[in-house]
């Protein structure tokens, strides 16, 4: 785009017009003048001026993409990978329950809309990978349709982008084909995930800005024209959509912003045709379209987000009290501002955002074994405390007034000021807040003391009940709230008089004996934010209806918007835990490993790209980097390469695409959070554009190579590469669709050990799949052997070798001593005719492994031993009796019951057999055989390789503790 100072206008000479398609509209080429900013060698590539055949080709691309993307979109019929999160968000949108996610809302809103239109009521929770969709009637196909439509539109968008960049039709068709037959993009587009919407938004932005750049480079004659304005506005909308789906859109904004600065720099250098007034118009047009429009769109999406989520949910704990007060049932009536001695209050923790100081009539199982003090996130009567002075008030006779009502009829109010020593009396249980030099039950650190509720009704308490109020002025509202305690406005600490520790809480959960409520301790040297409290509710008889009232400040839309952005940023940065399927940026361009999405019924969905497409795109980026390095060296040596228009166009056009690749790739090196292969998709899109552009320059635009006049080379090469990509796509397609596959075919395409999908998941032949039982998809690949999954019939002891372990075998004599019950015949004396010991190796699906397979797995998986007892039934002659399918051989403990049932009498009562733990046992207690460990080989490794959502806890709440 920039002009070389040494370049001269091309000589104009008369020549016969070239032969062209009569339906092709003539393209105007920028007439290069040395006194304007138009770029040499640029034609008008507005996609609205394409020929009719090109539009027909776009329609064909859409149909082919739809066939590939929608093929068997109903499978799998269970939750896959991050459908756990994004499907669950749809449920919460429909229910209106507030949640917190690290991604902006646009794509989630659209997924919800598709589900709602299909009749989804939000009652399915998408809780676990493998959870069945069919039985509860979830319209999951409709919800998958939105990402699928985005994936379908990605292909024609690539075609139009390459056409806008000046590429030939066959080159653009090849680029669209590479998008259609890219396995990774296909996998993401068939599931309820955000990456497919992100890709179409990024691609649309690239199309719009490429088209705008083309209009800009045609010179002043096109500035501020209809097409110029249209594509500039579309670029702004594209940026807004991209940013509203994922914050990866910031990288797209950086790409557009960088190239826009280049355009403005060139405009600034054109001092003859671009006056200051015109430059200001260019500048303001870009500010409005590329900053204001995206920001307005982004904020509008959050406006819709807030309108949908009006009820409390599992995400409101991330937000401040002011934010939570805007949710239904979370708001409160105005309360008196002044806090007096004798006020009945609820005390809320400042930093962990939502917990009330709480007690209940349960004792600590360790330590002092006094009543528990916890932090509870909901409003409750057990949150009520009475503010007491360290001594009771005096009456007119000078004697102390006893009782909790002593503070209600005093002649003047007693305010609680900075430095006041007080006691907190728990009204429901009549105990006082108390601390002492005893370690807490969970955080057993020397600098932490236990906090408990101690005493009883009428008990005067002791010195360990005294706490001093210290107002934290920097966190309190200016004015009176910094001098005495006022509801909501004053933030304070409670310092224990006897030990000097400070009432403290942090994101540590107590065990089940405290209902997993949050721990409260008394800390010496604890962090200030975790030691700050404030009063939320306040009631006192002396504060009548005319008393000054306060309430939470309504943050308004802007306040809620900005707070949510900060929480999203902090939570996103906190997702640093390792994940079984995460990967780092250096491995992405070479496609080192993928992601296991789902596995069941000897099928698997594994995100892996098309190697031919990925490696070719990476090679194109490297080729441009090499070209640029040589070009810079030659420029330094005063070579006049940039006087060649084709050379300049090659550098600028491909450089723009490689810049897009770099800005969507290298920022991930700065991130310490969980990263996955799908984070590379936007960068891959730009790399494919660069590959197609290089191919187009080589085969159709560089005269020196001699191919410019031979369009057959361009067409044949594009077709051949596309066919090769389709072949490779077909080889890996079962991993994208979750289709049947064989071990042999799987191993044949598994070129590297880092491609870690499990070929043992698949059967040996396609015929073997026909013999599998048809079961609803309700779980992922079984994690136990087939034998381990067989459950014993009701009212029978567990079958030996089952999940509950072996049943201990008792002596025959002991069996004979047992009394007969209800007239049942005596059990026959079981005899062991033959004992055989054998070692078998089985995979996670219970399939028997041969010696060669076992040897191949050594060092890669962990083998676990499981002892099993198998019983064969023989007749009187010693011949084995084959039982009908589904009937198990009775174990020793079962034989008496079987014979009793055969005789038509009642079986023994469980209490007689000692099954009921409350039944007294006269006989000596039999030694129990320890429960055997399950014999699933490689269980630990398989658990690590099992499909897991990207954040294994609820949404981003895995990092809620850091807030």
XYZ file of C-alpha atoms in Angstrom, residues 80-678:
599
model
C -19.570 -33.878 24.979
C -16.600 -31.936 26.422
C -17.511 -28.291 27.154
C -21.171 -28.843 26.353
C -21.106 -29.353 30.119
C -20.619 -25.595 30.488
C -22.208 -23.961 27.463
C -25.279 -26.169 27.471
C -25.583 -25.571 31.197
C -25.457 -21.824 30.608
C -28.448 -22.172 28.292
C -30.382 -23.812 31.139
C -29.500 -20.924 33.430
C -30.482 -18.306 30.855
C -33.896 -19.908 30.482
C -34.316 -20.126 34.259
C -32.950 -16.601 34.679
C -30.347 -17.743 37.221
C -27.259 -15.585 37.376
C -23.984 -17.301 36.521
C -20.445 -16.139 35.985
C -18.407 -17.162 32.967
C -15.088 -15.928 31.658
C -16.529 -15.430 28.158
C -18.866 -12.648 26.969
C -22.484 -13.642 26.332
C -23.280 -13.371 22.607
C -22.693 -16.974 21.515
C -24.262 -18.365 24.694
C -27.337 -16.223 24.111
C -27.664 -17.520 20.554
C -27.308 -21.143 21.674
C -30.014 -20.488 24.264
C -32.262 -18.930 21.621
C -31.985 -21.975 19.356
C -32.728 -24.298 22.279
C -35.660 -22.193 23.496
C -37.193 -22.058 20.016
C -36.967 -25.858 19.920
C -38.816 -26.169 23.225
C -35.969 -26.491 25.718
C -37.264 -25.673 29.214
C -33.929 -25.472 31.014
C -34.556 -28.483 33.264
C -31.545 -30.437 31.964
C -28.328 -29.509 33.764
C -25.624 -30.803 31.333
C -23.719 -31.765 34.457
C -21.429 -34.539 33.248
C -19.753 -35.636 30.039
C -21.671 -38.621 28.744
C -25.015 -37.671 30.290
C -27.827 -38.855 28.055
C -29.855 -36.375 25.986
C -32.500 -38.739 24.648
C -34.376 -39.886 27.748
C -35.042 -36.365 29.127
C -35.913 -35.138 25.625
C -33.309 -32.379 25.342
C -33.421 -30.620 21.911
C -29.651 -30.883 21.706
C -29.611 -31.093 17.905
C -31.285 -27.697 17.675
C -28.758 -26.266 20.113
C -25.921 -27.748 18.056
C -27.387 -26.180 14.945
C -26.183 -22.681 15.802
C -22.473 -23.648 15.923
C -23.082 -25.818 12.852
C -24.571 -22.920 10.877
C -21.582 -20.801 11.870
C -19.290 -23.561 10.655
C -21.197 -23.804 7.372
C -20.909 -20.058 6.732
C -17.184 -20.093 7.454
C -16.425 -21.720 4.096
C -18.154 -19.143 1.821
C -16.694 -16.387 3.996
C -13.216 -17.689 3.209
C -14.114 -17.743 -0.487
C -15.316 -14.140 -0.430
C -12.297 -12.994 1.594
C -9.857 -14.449 -0.929
C -11.816 -12.912 -3.780
C -11.715 -9.524 -2.007
C -7.954 -9.979 -1.673
C -7.627 -10.378 -5.450
C -7.198 -14.164 -5.672
C -8.425 -16.200 -8.605
C -11.690 -18.108 -8.349
C -10.051 -21.539 -8.185
C -7.715 -20.326 -5.447
C -10.675 -18.999 -3.488
C -12.503 -22.275 -4.048
C -9.481 -24.188 -2.742
C -9.444 -21.997 0.389
C -13.130 -22.668 1.011
C -12.526 -26.385 0.541
C -9.711 -26.361 3.073
C -12.132 -24.891 5.606
C -14.801 -27.482 4.816
C -12.442 -30.443 5.117
C -10.484 -29.272 8.155
C -11.196 -31.921 10.783
C -10.666 -29.712 13.809
C -13.028 -26.997 12.589
C -15.569 -29.701 11.750
C -15.384 -31.195 15.261
C -15.960 -27.844 16.952
C -18.815 -26.904 14.618
C -20.891 -29.979 15.474
C -21.106 -29.397 19.229
C -22.520 -26.841 21.658
C -19.272 -24.875 21.859
C -18.195 -21.269 21.327
C -15.320 -21.721 18.903
C -17.408 -22.050 15.765
C -19.281 -18.765 16.428
C -15.934 -17.168 17.265
C -14.485 -18.332 13.952
C -17.315 -16.970 11.798
C -17.168 -13.625 13.607
C -13.399 -13.448 13.092
C -13.761 -14.481 9.459
C -16.504 -11.925 8.823
C -14.301 -9.210 10.313
C -11.430 -10.282 8.055
C -13.742 -10.200 5.017
C -15.107 -6.767 5.883
C -11.736 -5.196 6.586
C -10.135 -6.754 3.493
C -12.956 -5.311 1.398
C -12.616 -1.924 3.078
C -8.850 -1.922 2.539
C -9.430 -2.651 -1.119
C -11.735 0.362 -1.418
C -9.273 2.525 0.502
C -6.334 1.571 -1.729
C -8.251 2.561 -4.856
C -7.567 6.152 -3.820
C -9.429 9.373 -3.036
C -12.103 8.687 -5.603
C -13.526 5.877 -3.451
C -13.170 7.587 -0.068
C -16.446 8.064 1.801
C -18.373 6.311 -0.931
C -21.203 3.879 -0.258
C -19.036 0.758 -0.532
C -16.281 2.414 1.549
C -18.717 3.213 4.369
C -20.497 -0.144 4.167
C -17.370 -2.226 4.663
C -16.015 0.062 7.355
C -19.263 -0.237 9.356
C -19.303 -4.003 8.788
C -15.761 -4.190 10.124
C -16.902 -2.454 13.295
C -19.853 -4.811 13.697
C -17.559 -7.779 13.097
C -15.192 -6.575 15.793
C -18.123 -6.141 18.174
C -19.399 -9.664 17.475
C -15.969 -11.227 17.845
C -15.297 -9.476 21.137
C -18.788 -10.373 22.400
C -18.129 -14.082 21.927
C -14.632 -14.397 23.383
C -11.966 -11.995 24.450
C -9.808 -13.468 21.708
C -11.576 -10.756 19.728
C -9.075 -8.349 21.292
C -6.449 -9.914 19.022
C -8.670 -9.258 16.014
C -9.046 -5.660 17.169
C -5.253 -5.426 17.387
C -4.951 -6.707 13.808
C -7.485 -4.242 12.420
C -6.075 -1.452 14.555
C -2.506 -2.051 13.400
C -3.417 -1.993 9.716
C -5.629 1.040 10.283
C -2.667 2.909 11.727
C -0.710 2.033 8.576
C -3.529 3.465 6.465
C -3.620 6.663 8.517
C 0.158 6.965 8.280
C -0.028 6.782 4.490
C -2.859 9.322 4.466
C -0.779 11.643 6.605
C 2.027 11.459 4.064
C -0.226 12.491 1.187
C 0.008 16.211 1.856
C -1.268 17.194 -1.590
C -4.651 15.464 -1.752
C -5.307 14.866 1.940
C -5.876 18.176 3.654
C -6.061 18.360 7.475
C -9.833 18.508 7.210
C -9.970 15.368 5.046
C -7.530 13.588 7.349
C -9.728 14.467 10.310
C -12.732 12.992 8.485
C -10.788 9.772 7.825
C -9.680 9.632 11.435
C -13.120 10.270 12.949
C -14.794 7.815 10.588
C -12.461 5.081 11.792
C -12.882 6.066 15.445
C -16.651 5.869 15.142
C -16.781 2.632 13.162
C -13.854 0.737 14.693
C -14.150 1.837 18.343
C -17.590 3.217 19.164
C -19.639 0.675 17.179
C -17.787 -2.393 18.573
C -17.971 -1.057 22.121
C -21.660 -0.230 21.828
C -22.397 -3.693 20.429
C -20.346 -5.340 23.176
C -22.129 -3.435 25.947
C -25.520 -4.139 24.368
C -24.853 -7.870 24.647
C -24.210 -7.474 28.364
C -27.386 -5.431 28.631
C -29.319 -8.409 27.247
C -27.303 -10.674 29.538
C -28.418 -8.726 32.617
C -32.040 -8.629 31.423
C -32.075 -12.428 31.129
C -30.367 -13.184 34.444
C -32.536 -11.544 37.089
C -32.603 -14.328 39.687
C -29.881 -15.402 42.116
C -27.741 -18.278 40.936
C -24.494 -20.063 41.599
C -22.511 -17.189 40.094
C -23.704 -14.307 42.248
C -21.134 -15.161 44.914
C -18.492 -13.790 42.560
C -20.103 -10.375 42.666
C -20.241 -7.597 45.217
C -23.124 -7.086 47.618
C -24.250 -4.064 45.597
C -24.395 -6.188 42.466
C -26.232 -9.007 44.239
C -28.810 -6.585 45.617
C -30.039 -5.981 42.047
C -31.111 -9.630 41.699
C -34.597 -10.811 42.613
C -34.964 -11.738 46.308
C -31.458 -10.452 46.968
C -32.489 -6.862 47.554
C -33.542 -5.550 50.953
C -35.577 -2.800 52.503
C -33.935 0.376 53.724
C -32.398 -0.146 57.163
C -31.416 2.296 59.939
C -28.013 3.810 59.362
C -26.813 4.115 62.958
C -25.748 0.999 64.845
C -26.303 1.122 68.625
C -25.516 -1.074 71.554
C -28.361 -3.567 71.611
C -28.842 -3.536 67.810
C -29.822 -6.839 66.250
C -27.547 -7.111 63.214
C -26.303 -9.425 60.497
C -22.576 -9.103 59.860
C -21.225 -9.727 56.393
C -17.704 -10.500 55.244
C -16.236 -7.924 52.880
C -13.746 -9.822 50.735
C -15.314 -13.196 50.054
C -18.385 -11.461 48.706
C -21.487 -12.932 50.199
C -20.855 -14.719 53.481
C -22.652 -13.859 56.729
C -21.187 -14.482 60.185
C -23.195 -17.520 61.188
C -23.624 -20.071 63.958
C -25.864 -23.075 64.493
C -26.379 -25.624 67.286
C -23.654 -27.976 66.071
C -20.323 -28.507 67.795
C -16.797 -28.802 66.460
C -15.744 -32.453 66.492
C -12.184 -31.443 67.458
C -10.476 -28.621 69.320
C -12.642 -27.041 72.005
C -15.730 -28.935 70.772
C -17.720 -25.760 71.299
C -20.423 -24.460 68.944
C -19.407 -23.838 65.347
C -18.925 -20.399 63.807
C -19.034 -20.332 60.000
C -19.586 -18.064 57.036
C -22.911 -18.792 55.355
C -23.816 -17.301 51.934
C -27.587 -16.987 52.417
C -29.857 -14.911 54.608
C -30.909 -16.880 57.670
C -32.097 -16.348 61.260
C -28.862 -17.928 62.444
C -27.040 -14.872 61.095
C -28.550 -12.568 63.780
C -26.294 -11.143 66.506
C -26.894 -8.719 69.343
C -24.314 -5.970 69.870
C -23.491 -5.893 73.600
C -21.168 -3.685 75.589
C -18.511 -5.362 77.707
C -20.656 -4.488 80.739
C -24.401 -4.241 81.148
C -25.978 -0.743 81.253
C -26.785 0.818 84.634
C -30.294 1.689 85.735
C -31.428 4.781 87.618
C -30.490 3.014 90.836
C -26.958 2.459 89.642
C -27.424 -1.297 89.374
C -26.728 -3.228 86.138
C -29.742 -3.979 83.996
C -29.577 -7.632 83.008
C -30.999 -9.405 79.980
C -30.768 -8.921 76.252
C -33.412 -6.173 76.360
C -31.354 -4.039 78.714
C -30.306 -1.661 75.910
C -33.773 -0.912 74.593
C -35.064 1.709 77.049
C -32.034 3.861 77.795
C -32.420 7.645 77.931
C -29.924 8.144 75.087
C -28.457 5.891 72.375
C -25.021 4.336 72.843
C -23.238 4.494 69.473
C -20.530 2.044 68.519
C -17.451 4.057 67.735
C -13.943 3.336 66.567
C -12.197 1.507 69.432
C -15.362 0.354 71.195
C -15.019 -2.984 73.017
C -18.110 -5.153 72.635
C -19.506 -8.663 72.686
C -21.567 -10.402 70.002
C -24.482 -12.420 71.374
C -25.957 -15.067 69.047
C -29.695 -14.667 69.514
C -30.928 -18.093 68.255
C -28.576 -20.159 70.461
C -27.838 -17.718 73.350
C -24.069 -18.048 73.011
C -21.449 -15.375 72.460
C -18.754 -15.076 69.830
C -15.639 -16.449 71.461
C -11.995 -17.159 70.653
C -9.076 -18.738 72.471
C -5.647 -20.215 71.878
C -6.917 -23.381 70.219
C -6.137 -24.336 66.638
C -9.015 -24.263 64.133
C -10.397 -27.592 62.910
C -9.149 -27.193 59.321
C -6.519 -24.462 59.123
C -4.273 -25.712 61.886
C -1.734 -22.924 61.571
C -0.023 -21.372 64.569
C -1.187 -17.901 63.555
C -4.822 -19.004 63.451
C -7.092 -19.480 66.474
C -10.411 -21.208 66.661
C -13.567 -19.073 66.798
C -16.573 -20.595 68.530
C -19.890 -19.726 70.199
C -19.642 -20.213 73.954
C -21.978 -19.933 76.930
C -25.658 -20.355 77.602
C -28.687 -18.198 78.337
C -28.103 -16.162 81.486
C -24.328 -16.784 81.481
C -22.273 -13.604 81.857
C -19.473 -14.902 79.612
C -15.750 -14.377 80.076
C -12.934 -12.174 78.811
C -12.489 -14.269 75.660
C -15.788 -12.841 74.403
C -14.414 -9.294 74.071
C -13.655 -7.801 70.649
C -12.548 -4.279 69.787
C -13.991 -2.450 66.786
C -11.377 -0.953 64.445
C -12.903 1.079 61.603
C -11.011 0.696 58.324
C -11.340 4.252 57.106
C -9.988 3.757 53.592
C -12.763 1.242 52.867
C -15.510 3.167 54.653
C -17.648 5.952 53.284
C -16.269 9.365 54.133
C -17.892 11.351 56.936
C -19.697 9.937 59.931
C -19.129 6.336 58.770
C -15.416 6.741 59.500
C -16.105 7.832 63.094
C -18.775 5.387 64.236
C -20.219 2.168 62.888
C -22.989 2.691 60.358
C -24.882 0.067 58.419
C -23.280 -0.862 55.066
C -21.146 2.303 54.950
C -18.631 1.379 57.673
C -16.056 -1.365 57.131
C -14.374 -2.556 60.305
C -12.221 -5.223 61.888
C -12.975 -7.120 65.109
C -9.799 -7.522 67.197
C -9.853 -10.125 69.955
C -8.843 -8.391 73.195
C -7.144 -11.336 74.916
C -5.043 -12.683 72.024
C -4.786 -9.746 69.609
C -5.976 -11.840 66.670
C -8.537 -10.514 64.188
C -11.799 -12.142 63.117
C -10.943 -13.665 59.742
C -12.428 -15.753 56.972
C -11.055 -17.145 53.747
C -12.098 -19.509 51.000
C -11.583 -22.684 52.993
C -14.538 -25.016 53.276
C -15.272 -26.953 56.429
C -16.040 -30.691 56.094
C -19.473 -32.287 55.949
C -19.961 -31.926 59.698
C -20.357 -28.176 59.062
C -22.308 -28.569 55.799
C -19.217 -27.416 53.887
C -19.721 -23.849 55.030
C -16.785 -21.444 55.002
C -14.280 -21.437 57.826
C -14.070 -18.496 60.247
C -10.950 -18.115 62.398
C -9.140 -15.506 64.431
C -5.891 -14.671 62.656
C -2.758 -12.917 63.809
C -1.338 -11.137 60.799
C -4.088 -12.148 58.388
C -4.540 -10.208 55.179
C -6.557 -7.025 55.573
C -9.290 -7.767 52.971
C -10.117 -11.106 54.630
C -10.353 -9.398 58.039
C -12.899 -6.724 57.076
C -16.594 -6.930 57.970
C -19.626 -4.705 57.713
C -23.190 -4.692 58.977
C -25.929 -5.349 56.436
C -29.154 -5.508 58.469
C -29.788 -3.492 61.609
C -32.745 -3.242 63.982
C -33.180 -1.434 67.302
C -36.347 -0.228 69.104
C -34.814 3.197 69.677
C -34.383 3.646 65.899
C -37.926 4.441 64.874
C -39.436 4.939 61.414
C -38.013 8.456 61.241
C -34.430 7.335 61.741
C -31.959 7.840 58.909
C -32.040 4.865 56.522
C -29.467 3.444 54.160
C -29.359 0.733 51.526
C -26.947 -0.641 48.980
C -26.085 1.803 46.260
C -27.617 0.719 42.980
C -24.605 0.275 40.717
C -26.639 0.792 37.553
C -25.801 -0.798 34.241
C -22.358 0.747 33.917
C -21.388 -0.246 37.445
C -22.551 -3.832 36.948
C -20.909 -3.984 33.534
C -17.538 -2.777 34.772
C -17.588 -5.001 37.863
C -18.363 -8.059 35.763
C -15.495 -7.246 33.383
C -13.074 -7.119 36.304
C -14.341 -10.397 37.740
C -14.135 -12.076 34.317
C -10.571 -10.869 33.828
C -9.439 -11.999 37.273
C -11.137 -15.369 36.981
C -9.789 -15.967 33.478
C -6.257 -15.185 34.602
C -6.705 -17.546 37.539
C -7.414 -20.659 35.438
C -3.865 -21.914 35.861
C -4.515 -25.486 36.980
C -3.206 -28.160 34.670
C -5.643 -30.146 32.553
C -5.307 -33.625 31.141
C -5.707 -32.336 27.579
C -4.191 -28.886 27.672
C -1.273 -27.953 25.439
C 1.088 -25.036 24.980
C 1.413 -22.706 21.966
C 4.675 -24.157 20.534
C 2.871 -27.424 19.819
C -0.070 -25.928 17.925
C 1.379 -25.082 14.476
C 2.812 -28.596 14.152
C -0.362 -30.279 15.439
C 1.476 -32.157 18.166
C -1.593 -33.350 20.111
C -5.327 -32.865 20.265
C -8.125 -33.051 22.834
C -10.189 -36.031 23.894
C -13.812 -34.864 23.777
C -15.854 -37.995 24.333
C -15.754 -41.775 24.324
C -18.371 -44.492 24.560
C -19.480 -47.727 22.934
C -16.079 -48.203 21.283
C -16.311 -44.818 19.604
C -14.386 -41.670 20.299
C -14.454 -37.965 19.478
C -10.971 -36.497 19.487
C -10.188 -32.972 18.309
C -7.368 -33.198 15.791
C -6.777 -31.086 12.719
C -6.203 -32.138 9.123
C -2.392 -32.556 9.086
C -2.011 -31.600 5.418
C -3.871 -28.333 5.920
C -2.169 -27.440 9.211
C 1.351 -28.157 8.037
C 0.820 -26.409 4.697
C -0.506 -23.318 6.466
C 2.459 -23.334 8.853
C 4.846 -23.749 5.913
C 3.236 -20.733 4.218
C 3.870 -18.571 7.294
C 7.484 -19.726 7.456
C 7.904 -19.069 3.723
C 6.744 -15.484 4.143
C 9.038 -14.951 7.141
C 11.953 -16.205 5.044
C 10.899 -13.979 2.146
C 10.626 -10.962 4.423
C 14.042 -11.585 5.893
C 15.640 -11.748 2.444
C 13.671 -8.691 1.282
C 14.907 -6.633 4.224
C 18.504 -7.656 3.567
C 18.188 -6.738 -0.107
C 16.552 -3.415 0.797
C 19.481 -2.653 3.082
C 21.790 -3.373 0.152
C 19.800 -0.795 -1.914
C 18.210 -3.350 -4.190
C 15.203 -1.837 -5.871
C 12.792 -4.742 -5.334
C 10.005 -2.544 -3.982
C 9.784 -0.647 -7.259
C 8.081 -3.759 -8.631
C 4.307 -3.490 -8.000
C 3.876 -7.266 -7.793
C 6.668 -7.491 -5.223
C 5.027 -4.783 -3.121
C 1.602 -6.395 -3.344
C 3.031 -9.778 -2.344
C 4.721 -8.233 0.673
C 1.726 -6.197 1.833
C -1.120 -8.638 1.158
C 0.529 -11.748 2.563
C 2.151 -9.699 5.288
C -1.284 -8.568 6.432
C -2.442 -12.176 6.728
C 0.711 -13.295 8.526
C 0.283 -10.342 10.892
C -3.220 -11.635 11.652
C -1.747 -15.072 12.320
C 0.936 -13.647 14.616
C -1.459 -11.451 16.616
C -3.815 -14.394 17.164
C -0.981 -16.759 18.111
C 1.917 -15.159 19.980
C -0.148 -13.506 22.784
C -0.881 -16.997 24.104
C 2.784 -17.312 25.037
C 2.153 -14.652 27.683
C -0.732 -16.561 29.268
C -0.277 -18.943 32.174
C -3.890 -20.150 32.137
C -5.179 -23.424 30.699
C -4.729 -23.491 26.926
C -5.998 -25.967 24.361
C -5.515 -26.725 20.703
C -8.760 -24.961 19.761
